[in-house]
Structure formats: C-alpha cells, structure tokens
Amino acid sequence: MIVTVDINSIIGENIRTKRKILGLSQERLAEYSHLSTNFISRLEYTSNQNISI
C-alpha cells in the first residue's frame, strides 16, 4: 500500500492550528507576517496549489 502525503494540507493545517492556539485572526497574522489576508487563507485552506513560502 502506498500512502501519499499532501504536504500543503499538512502545512496549512499546522498554520491554522497554531494561529487559533495563539488567538490570532487571519487578518492579525497577515499583519504580523507582512502577508496578505488572502495569502494566509490560501495557505490554510488550499491543498492542491503551488504556494511558495
């Protein structure tokens, strides 16, 4: 049996989980990281898109 791992989904899930643990909104995380809210959202919820970090 071959198991494929979608690394983008794992990264997105980790970012979302840590953000929520810290009590941050996507807007606040975007502000702190100098990224757009749209980019944060895409990182967290898009699994099959090539996003460079």
mmCIF file of N, CA and C in Angstrom:
data_model
loop_
_atom_site.group_PDB
_atom_site.id
_atom_site.type_symbol
_atom_site.label_atom_id
_atom_site.label_comp_id
_atom_site.label_asym_id
_atom_site.label_seq_id
_atom_site.Cartn_x
_atom_site.Cartn_y
_atom_site.Cartn_z
ATOM 1 N N MET A 1 0.837 -1.176 0.000
ATOM 2 C CA MET A 1 0.000 0.000 0.000
ATOM 3 C C MET A 1 0.887 1.246 0.000
ATOM 4 N N ILE A 2 0.576 2.177 -0.889
ATOM 5 C CA ILE A 2 1.330 3.422 -0.990
ATOM 6 C C ILE A 2 0.495 4.536 -0.367
ATOM 7 N N VAL A 3 1.123 5.276 0.517
ATOM 8 C CA VAL A 3 0.451 6.399 1.166
ATOM 9 C C VAL A 3 1.043 7.677 0.602
ATOM 10 N N THR A 4 0.197 8.524 0.072
ATOM 11 C CA THR A 4 0.678 9.812 -0.411
ATOM 12 C C THR A 4 0.305 10.881 0.605
ATOM 13 N N VAL A 5 1.219 11.782 0.798
ATOM 14 C CA VAL A 5 1.031 12.848 1.774
ATOM 15 C C VAL A 5 0.954 14.168 1.023
ATOM 16 N N ASP A 6 -0.077 14.922 1.288
ATOM 17 C CA ASP A 6 -0.207 16.250 0.707
ATOM 18 C C ASP A 6 0.414 17.247 1.683
ATOM 19 N N ILE A 7 1.653 17.590 1.418
ATOM 20 C CA ILE A 7 2.405 18.453 2.330
ATOM 21 C C ILE A 7 1.752 19.820 2.481
ATOM 22 N N ASN A 8 1.121 20.320 1.410
ATOM 23 C CA ASN A 8 0.455 21.621 1.509
ATOM 24 C C ASN A 8 -0.687 21.583 2.518
ATOM 25 N N SER A 9 -1.426 20.485 2.549
ATOM 26 C CA SER A 9 -2.523 20.346 3.520
ATOM 27 C C SER A 9 -1.985 20.305 4.941
ATOM 28 N N ILE A 10 -0.887 19.603 5.128
ATOM 29 C CA ILE A 10 -0.281 19.498 6.459
ATOM 30 C C ILE A 10 0.220 20.862 6.924
ATOM 31 N N ILE A 11 0.895 21.580 6.047
ATOM 32 C CA ILE A 11 1.398 22.915 6.397
ATOM 33 C C ILE A 11 0.234 23.843 6.722
ATOM 34 N N GLY A 12 -0.781 23.827 5.872
ATOM 35 C CA GLY A 12 -1.944 24.684 6.097
ATOM 36 C C GLY A 12 -2.641 24.383 7.405
ATOM 37 N N GLU A 13 -2.804 23.105 7.693
ATOM 38 C CA GLU A 13 -3.450 22.700 8.945
ATOM 39 C C GLU A 13 -2.625 23.145 10.149
ATOM 40 N N ASN A 14 -1.296 23.010 10.055
ATOM 41 C CA ASN A 14 -0.416 23.431 11.153
ATOM 42 C C ASN A 14 -0.483 24.942 11.378
ATOM 43 N N ILE A 15 -0.486 25.704 10.302
ATOM 44 C CA ILE A 15 -0.575 27.163 10.424
ATOM 45 C C ILE A 15 -1.903 27.551 11.064
ATOM 46 N N ARG A 16 -2.995 26.973 10.579
ATOM 47 C CA ARG A 16 -4.326 27.272 11.111
ATOM 48 C C ARG A 16 -4.420 26.915 12.598
ATOM 49 N N THR A 17 -3.908 25.726 12.958
ATOM 50 C CA THR A 17 -3.959 25.281 14.352
ATOM 51 C C THR A 17 -3.168 26.215 15.260
ATOM 52 N N LYS A 18 -1.942 26.546 14.880
ATOM 53 C CA LYS A 18 -1.104 27.441 15.695
ATOM 54 C C LYS A 18 -1.726 28.823 15.808
ATOM 55 N N ARG A 19 -2.282 29.326 14.693
ATOM 56 C CA ARG A 19 -2.914 30.639 14.706
ATOM 57 C C ARG A 19 -4.066 30.672 15.708
ATOM 58 N N LYS A 20 -4.874 29.622 15.697
ATOM 59 C CA LYS A 20 -6.019 29.564 16.611
ATOM 60 C C LYS A 20 -5.571 29.407 18.062
ATOM 61 N N ILE A 21 -4.530 28.610 18.298
ATOM 62 C CA ILE A 21 -3.988 28.463 19.659
ATOM 63 C C ILE A 21 -3.525 29.819 20.194
ATOM 64 N N LEU A 22 -2.918 30.610 19.319
ATOM 65 C CA LEU A 22 -2.425 31.930 19.715
ATOM 66 C C LEU A 22 -3.532 32.981 19.769
ATOM 67 N N GLY A 23 -4.736 32.600 19.354
ATOM 68 C CA GLY A 23 -5.860 33.528 19.391
ATOM 69 C C GLY A 23 -5.791 34.616 18.340
ATOM 70 N N LEU A 24 -5.139 34.315 17.220
ATOM 71 C CA LEU A 24 -4.986 35.305 16.160
ATOM 72 C C LEU A 24 -6.018 35.092 15.062
ATOM 73 N N SER A 25 -6.502 36.182 14.513
ATOM 74 C CA SER A 25 -7.328 36.106 13.316
ATOM 75 C C SER A 25 -6.394 36.005 12.109
ATOM 76 N N GLN A 26 -6.952 35.647 10.976
ATOM 77 C CA GLN A 26 -6.136 35.629 9.762
ATOM 78 C C GLN A 26 -5.624 37.034 9.456
ATOM 79 N N GLU A 27 -6.445 38.030 9.723
ATOM 80 C CA GLU A 27 -6.051 39.416 9.467
ATOM 81 C C GLU A 27 -4.847 39.818 10.318
ATOM 82 N N ARG A 28 -4.878 39.445 11.607
ATOM 83 C CA ARG A 28 -3.779 39.799 12.511
ATOM 84 C C ARG A 28 -2.503 39.051 12.127
ATOM 85 N N LEU A 29 -2.626 37.769 11.792
ATOM 86 C CA LEU A 29 -1.459 37.003 11.358
ATOM 87 C C LEU A 29 -0.871 37.601 10.088
ATOM 88 N N ALA A 30 -1.736 38.005 9.166
ATOM 89 C CA ALA A 30 -1.267 38.633 7.927
ATOM 90 C C ALA A 30 -0.502 39.914 8.238
ATOM 91 N N GLU A 31 -1.033 40.699 9.159
ATOM 92 C CA GLU A 31 -0.375 41.942 9.554
ATOM 93 C C GLU A 31 0.997 41.661 10.168
ATOM 94 N N TYR A 32 1.064 40.721 11.105
ATOM 95 C CA TYR A 32 2.327 40.380 11.764
ATOM 96 C C TYR A 32 3.356 39.810 10.794
ATOM 97 N N SER A 33 2.893 39.047 9.815
ATOM 98 C CA SER A 33 3.813 38.362 8.902
ATOM 99 C C SER A 33 4.078 39.142 7.617
ATOM 100 N N HIS A 34 3.453 40.316 7.487
ATOM 101 C CA HIS A 34 3.609 41.149 6.290
ATOM 102 C C HIS A 34 3.170 40.406 5.030
ATOM 103 N N LEU A 35 2.103 39.620 5.179
ATOM 104 C CA LEU A 35 1.498 38.912 4.055
ATOM 105 C C LEU A 35 0.050 39.363 3.957
ATOM 106 N N SER A 36 -0.583 39.076 2.826
ATOM 107 C CA SER A 36 -1.989 39.455 2.680
ATOM 108 C C SER A 36 -2.891 38.436 3.372
ATOM 109 N N THR A 37 -4.069 38.897 3.750
ATOM 110 C CA THR A 37 -5.059 38.003 4.347
ATOM 111 C C THR A 37 -5.430 36.905 3.360
ATOM 112 N N ASN A 38 -5.530 37.255 2.094
ATOM 113 C CA ASN A 38 -5.838 36.282 1.054
ATOM 114 C C ASN A 38 -4.775 35.186 1.004
ATOM 115 N N PHE A 39 -3.516 35.556 1.125
ATOM 116 C CA PHE A 39 -2.431 34.572 1.092
ATOM 117 C C PHE A 39 -2.514 33.636 2.296
ATOM 118 N N ILE A 40 -2.776 34.189 3.476
ATOM 119 C CA ILE A 40 -2.921 33.363 4.680
ATOM 120 C C ILE A 40 -4.064 32.375 4.494
ATOM 121 N N SER A 41 -5.174 32.849 3.985
ATOM 122 C CA SER A 41 -6.327 31.982 3.748
ATOM 123 C C SER A 41 -5.978 30.866 2.771
ATOM 124 N N ARG A 42 -5.289 31.209 1.699
ATOM 125 C CA ARG A 42 -4.888 30.196 0.709
ATOM 126 C C ARG A 42 -3.930 29.188 1.327
ATOM 127 N N LEU A 43 -3.017 29.644 2.170
ATOM 128 C CA LEU A 43 -2.103 28.716 2.846
ATOM 129 C C LEU A 43 -2.870 27.726 3.708
ATOM 130 N N GLU A 44 -3.845 28.233 4.442
ATOM 131 C CA GLU A 44 -4.567 27.397 5.390
ATOM 132 C C GLU A 44 -5.544 26.427 4.729
ATOM 133 N N TYR A 45 -6.162 26.831 3.638
ATOM 134 C CA TYR A 45 -7.278 26.045 3.116
ATOM 135 C C TYR A 45 -7.091 25.457 1.724
ATOM 136 N N THR A 46 -5.988 25.714 1.062
ATOM 137 C CA THR A 46 -5.797 25.194 -0.287
ATOM 138 C C THR A 46 -4.745 24.104 -0.272
ATOM 139 N N SER A 47 -5.146 22.909 -0.678
ATOM 140 C CA SER A 47 -4.220 21.779 -0.601
ATOM 141 C C SER A 47 -3.514 21.491 -1.917
ATOM 142 N N ASN A 48 -4.108 21.808 -3.035
ATOM 143 C CA ASN A 48 -3.504 21.403 -4.307
ATOM 144 C C ASN A 48 -3.106 22.608 -5.142
ATOM 145 N N GLN A 49 -2.455 23.542 -4.514
ATOM 146 C CA GLN A 49 -1.987 24.721 -5.204
ATOM 147 C C GLN A 49 -0.521 24.917 -4.854
ATOM 148 N N ASN A 50 0.277 25.279 -5.826
ATOM 149 C CA ASN A 50 1.689 25.541 -5.550
ATOM 150 C C ASN A 50 1.831 26.931 -4.962
ATOM 151 N N ILE A 51 2.148 26.984 -3.691
ATOM 152 C CA ILE A 51 2.340 28.253 -2.999
ATOM 153 C C ILE A 51 3.756 28.261 -2.460
ATOM 154 N N SER A 52 4.529 29.251 -2.868
ATOM 155 C CA SER A 52 5.900 29.365 -2.378
ATOM 156 C C SER A 52 5.904 30.100 -1.056
ATOM 157 N N ILE A 53 6.629 29.542 -0.114
ATOM 158 C CA ILE A 53 6.736 30.176 1.197
ATOM 159 C C ILE A 53 8.142 30.721 1.344
#
